[in-house]
Short mmCIF file of C-alpha atoms in Angstrom, two decimals:
data_model
loop_
_atom_site.label_atom_id
_atom_site.label_comp_id
_atom_site.label_asym_id
_atom_site.label_seq_id
_atom_site.Cartn_x
_atom_site.Cartn_y
_atom_site.Cartn_z
CA LYS S 70 26.52 -6.03 -63.80
CA GLN S 71 24.71 -2.75 -64.48
CA GLU S 72 25.43 0.07 -62.01
CA VAL S 73 23.36 3.44 -61.99
CA THR S 74 24.88 6.60 -60.37
CA GLN S 75 22.99 9.86 -59.69
CA ILE S 76 24.58 13.21 -59.10
CA PRO S 77 24.06 15.20 -57.02
CA ALA S 78 22.80 13.25 -54.07
CA ALA S 79 20.92 16.31 -52.78
CA LEU S 80 20.09 19.72 -54.24
CA SER S 81 18.44 22.75 -52.74
CA VAL S 82 17.35 25.62 -54.91
CA PRO S 83 15.06 28.72 -54.65
CA GLU S 84 11.77 28.65 -56.45
CA GLY S 85 11.91 29.51 -60.12
CA GLU S 86 15.27 28.15 -60.95
CA ASN S 87 16.00 25.79 -63.70
CA LEU S 88 17.88 22.65 -62.62
CA VAL S 89 19.45 19.60 -64.00
CA LEU S 90 19.79 16.15 -62.38
CA ASN S 91 22.30 13.66 -63.72
CA CYS S 92 22.23 9.94 -64.13
CA SER S 93 25.02 7.71 -65.47
CA PHE S 94 24.95 3.92 -66.14
CA THR S 95 27.89 1.47 -66.68
CA ASP S 96 26.38 -0.73 -69.39
CA SER S 97 25.16 0.98 -72.46
CA ALA S 98 23.18 -1.95 -73.63
CA ILE S 99 19.95 -0.71 -72.22
CA TYR S 100 16.34 -1.29 -73.37
CA ASN S 101 15.00 1.86 -71.84
CA LEU S 102 15.51 4.45 -69.02
CA GLN S 103 12.96 5.93 -66.65
CA TRP S 104 12.85 8.78 -64.27
CA PHE S 105 10.73 8.36 -61.20
CA ARG S 106 9.60 10.74 -58.39
CA GLN S 107 9.21 9.58 -54.81
CA ASP S 108 7.57 11.62 -52.13
CA PRO S 109 8.20 10.90 -48.48
CA GLY S 110 6.18 7.83 -47.36
CA LYS S 111 4.88 7.25 -50.76
CA GLY S 112 5.62 4.86 -53.67
CA LEU S 113 7.25 5.77 -56.88
CA THR S 114 5.56 7.68 -59.79
CA SER S 115 6.92 7.30 -63.21
CA LEU S 116 7.69 10.73 -64.86
CA LEU S 117 9.28 9.90 -68.12
CA LEU S 118 10.31 6.79 -70.03
CA ILE S 119 12.92 7.00 -72.80
CA GLN S 120 13.27 4.04 -75.14
CA SER S 121 16.90 3.27 -76.14
CA SER S 122 16.20 4.50 -79.66
CA GLN S 123 15.09 7.89 -78.48
CA ARG S 124 17.13 10.90 -77.50
CA GLU S 125 14.67 12.75 -75.25
CA GLN S 126 11.18 12.89 -73.78
CA THR S 127 9.23 15.88 -72.51
CA SER S 128 6.30 16.38 -70.13
CA GLY S 129 5.31 19.68 -69.02
CA ARG S 130 8.16 21.40 -67.35
CA LEU S 131 10.27 18.21 -67.32
CA ASN S 132 12.65 17.15 -70.12
CA ALA S 133 14.75 13.97 -70.01
CA SER S 134 17.61 13.28 -72.47
CA LEU S 135 19.48 10.13 -73.08
CA ASP S 136 22.96 9.56 -74.58
CA LYS S 137 23.21 5.84 -74.64
CA SER S 138 26.75 5.68 -76.07
CA SER S 139 28.11 7.58 -73.21
CA GLY S 140 25.90 6.09 -70.60
CA ARG S 141 24.25 9.39 -69.44
CA SER S 142 20.80 10.84 -68.92
CA THR S 143 19.80 14.21 -67.57
CA LEU S 144 16.46 15.37 -66.21
CA TYR S 145 15.84 18.99 -66.71
CA ILE S 146 13.17 20.78 -64.54
CA ALA S 147 12.13 24.23 -65.72
CA ALA S 148 10.95 26.93 -63.33
CA SER S 149 11.07 24.81 -60.27
CA GLN S 150 8.28 25.01 -57.66
CA PRO S 151 8.04 23.94 -54.03
CA GLY S 152 5.80 21.13 -55.16
CA ASP S 153 8.66 19.65 -57.05
CA SER S 154 10.39 18.85 -53.83
CA ALA S 155 10.86 15.13 -53.69
CA THR S 156 13.49 12.45 -54.38
CA TYR S 157 14.10 11.73 -58.16
CA LEU S 158 15.26 8.27 -59.08
CA CYS S 159 16.77 7.10 -62.42
CA ALA S 160 16.34 3.51 -63.43
CA VAL S 161 17.44 1.47 -66.45
CA THR S 162 16.10 -1.70 -68.07
CA SER S 163 18.95 -3.71 -69.53
CA SER S 164 18.41 -5.35 -72.85
CA GLY S 165 17.05 -8.82 -72.58
CA TYR S 166 15.68 -8.28 -69.09
CA SER S 167 12.63 -6.64 -67.75
CA THR S 168 13.90 -5.68 -64.32
CA LEU S 169 14.88 -2.17 -63.29
CA THR S 170 18.27 -1.07 -61.92
CA PHE S 171 17.85 2.01 -59.82
CA GLY S 172 20.23 4.76 -58.84
CA LYS S 173 20.30 5.98 -55.22
CA GLY S 174 18.29 9.10 -56.20
CA THR S 175 18.68 12.91 -55.86
CA MET S 176 16.72 14.65 -53.10
CA LEU S 177 15.48 17.91 -54.33
CA LEU S 178 14.27 20.76 -52.09
CA VAL S 179 12.70 23.80 -53.73
CA SER S 180 12.31 26.66 -51.23
CA PRO S 181 9.69 29.40 -51.71
CA GLU X 229 -8.62 2.81 -61.87
CA ALA X 230 -7.48 1.61 -58.46
CA GLY X 231 -3.78 1.50 -57.84
CA VAL X 232 -1.52 -1.11 -56.26
CA ALA X 233 -2.54 -1.72 -52.68
CA GLN X 234 -0.25 -2.78 -49.96
CA SER X 235 -0.68 -3.68 -46.30
CA PRO X 236 0.27 -3.08 -43.65
CA ARG X 237 1.75 0.39 -44.24
CA TYR X 238 3.99 0.15 -41.16
CA LYS X 239 5.32 -2.83 -39.08
CA ILE X 240 7.64 -2.86 -36.16
CA ILE X 241 8.87 -6.34 -35.06
CA GLU X 242 11.77 -7.71 -32.89
CA LYS X 243 14.58 -9.50 -34.61
CA ARG X 244 14.03 -13.24 -35.25
CA GLN X 245 10.29 -12.66 -35.49
CA SER X 246 8.28 -13.33 -38.68
CA VAL X 247 6.47 -10.87 -40.77
CA ALA X 248 4.31 -10.97 -43.84
CA PHE X 249 3.40 -8.31 -46.37
CA TRP X 250 0.52 -8.37 -48.82
CA CYS X 251 0.10 -6.78 -52.20
CA ASN X 252 -2.89 -6.47 -54.54
CA PRO X 253 -1.79 -5.42 -58.02
CA ILE X 254 -3.80 -3.40 -60.53
CA SER X 255 -6.56 -5.59 -62.01
CA GLY X 256 -5.35 -7.37 -65.07
CA HIS X 257 -1.55 -6.80 -64.59
CA ALA X 258 0.20 -10.03 -65.25
CA THR X 259 3.51 -9.00 -63.86
CA LEU X 260 4.19 -8.35 -60.22
CA TYR X 261 7.40 -7.20 -58.52
CA TRP X 262 8.63 -6.89 -54.89
CA TYR X 263 11.42 -4.41 -54.14
CA GLN X 264 13.34 -3.70 -51.10
CA GLN X 265 14.36 -0.06 -50.48
CA ILE X 266 16.88 0.64 -47.73
CA LEU X 267 17.08 4.11 -46.40
CA GLY X 268 19.13 6.24 -48.82
CA GLN X 269 19.22 3.67 -51.46
CA GLY X 270 17.30 2.99 -54.66
CA PRO X 271 14.87 0.04 -54.76
CA LYS X 272 16.42 -3.45 -55.31
CA LEU X 273 14.35 -6.09 -56.93
CA LEU X 274 13.68 -9.16 -54.76
CA ILE X 275 11.37 -11.17 -56.96
CA GLN X 276 9.43 -10.86 -60.10
CA PHE X 277 6.24 -12.96 -60.96
CA GLN X 278 4.67 -13.35 -64.42
CA ASN X 279 1.21 -14.64 -63.56
CA ASN X 280 1.79 -17.48 -61.09
CA GLY X 281 5.39 -18.23 -62.06
CA VAL X 282 8.72 -16.72 -60.83
CA VAL X 283 10.66 -14.92 -63.54
CA ASP X 284 13.49 -13.64 -61.37
CA ASP X 285 14.29 -14.24 -57.82
CA SER X 286 18.14 -13.99 -58.03
CA GLN X 287 18.41 -11.38 -55.31
CA LEU X 288 15.91 -12.89 -52.94
CA PRO X 289 17.73 -14.17 -49.70
CA LYS X 290 15.90 -17.49 -49.94
CA ASP X 291 17.11 -18.66 -46.50
CA ARG X 292 14.77 -16.13 -44.90
CA PHE X 293 12.58 -14.60 -47.47
CA SER X 294 9.72 -16.23 -49.33
CA ALA X 295 7.03 -15.00 -51.72
CA GLU X 296 4.10 -16.42 -53.44
CA ARG X 297 1.44 -15.26 -55.89
CA LEU X 298 -1.66 -17.30 -55.66
CA LYS X 299 -3.99 -17.52 -58.74
CA GLY X 300 -1.83 -14.85 -60.51
CA VAL X 301 -3.38 -11.96 -58.52
CA ASP X 302 -2.43 -11.12 -54.90
CA SER X 303 1.05 -11.83 -53.53
CA THR X 304 2.60 -12.17 -50.11
CA LEU X 305 6.15 -11.61 -49.04
CA LYS X 306 7.29 -13.28 -45.84
CA ILE X 307 10.46 -12.87 -43.80
CA GLN X 308 11.41 -15.57 -41.27
CA PRO X 309 13.34 -14.89 -39.17
CA ALA X 310 13.85 -11.09 -39.57
CA LYS X 311 17.28 -9.48 -39.06
CA LEU X 312 18.15 -5.91 -38.20
CA GLU X 313 19.34 -5.36 -41.78
CA ASP X 314 15.91 -6.21 -43.10
CA SER X 315 14.66 -2.76 -41.87
CA ALA X 316 13.56 -1.10 -45.15
CA VAL X 317 10.51 -0.11 -47.23
CA TYR X 318 9.06 -3.02 -49.20
CA LEU X 319 7.53 -1.85 -52.43
CA CYS X 320 5.15 -3.90 -54.69
CA ALA X 321 4.76 -2.87 -58.28
CA SER X 322 2.66 -4.33 -61.10
CA SER X 323 2.81 -4.02 -64.86
CA PRO X 324 0.70 -4.86 -67.87
CA TYR X 325 3.82 -4.99 -69.95
CA THR X 326 7.55 -4.92 -69.04
CA ASP X 327 8.09 -1.22 -69.68
CA THR X 328 5.91 0.56 -67.29
CA GLN X 329 5.63 -0.42 -63.57
CA TYR X 330 3.11 1.04 -61.17
CA PHE X 331 4.17 1.18 -57.56
CA GLY X 332 2.15 0.82 -54.43
CA PRO X 333 2.91 2.97 -51.32
CA GLY X 334 5.06 0.45 -49.68
CA THR X 335 5.32 -1.10 -46.28
CA ARG X 336 7.95 0.37 -43.89
CA LEU X 337 9.44 -2.33 -41.79
CA THR X 338 11.41 -1.55 -38.59
CA VAL X 339 13.30 -4.53 -37.02
CA LEU X 340 14.47 -3.81 -33.45
#
């Protein structure tokens, strides 16, 4: 059974810092990995999707990397802003299935 | 393009009562998902529909939960009778493919 772990559970940083969120998964036979953002009282917004054959994806100040063999992914946020404050969730799609397995998320607070 | 719509946004009920949630996916999306997100956890898939048919309901507590998707469009998720541990946010998502899921804002259920 696939399990996804995210570290840290919570993170508080001052504005402008670069930061890294970590995600690990137990079964390396994945189809893809996604990073989502969840604001309080809102649904999930997909930030980046990395196919199993890819090593990284970038969108603006966000960069996600994938090391499938070691079962790890990182989300790098450059020059953090207060608007980045949210919970970030990592999810994997296991090969042969279309369902997502989520981690518990990292709650990020960026203070001005 | 309109997003995934869900109603109600909030619901408070007593234990042993019944409750129903409604989801309207993005037009043309064949796949629809219902997730349960307990506070502090990542979303857990309850059921996945492909058009009218159920693809995966392995984690749906079938003794109390039921879901249907009529005419391959709207969907309802019902809980009868509710338990205290059913307190959670219920998220609906839709997808034109299996890679990208678009989430609604969710329904927050509190069972007293």
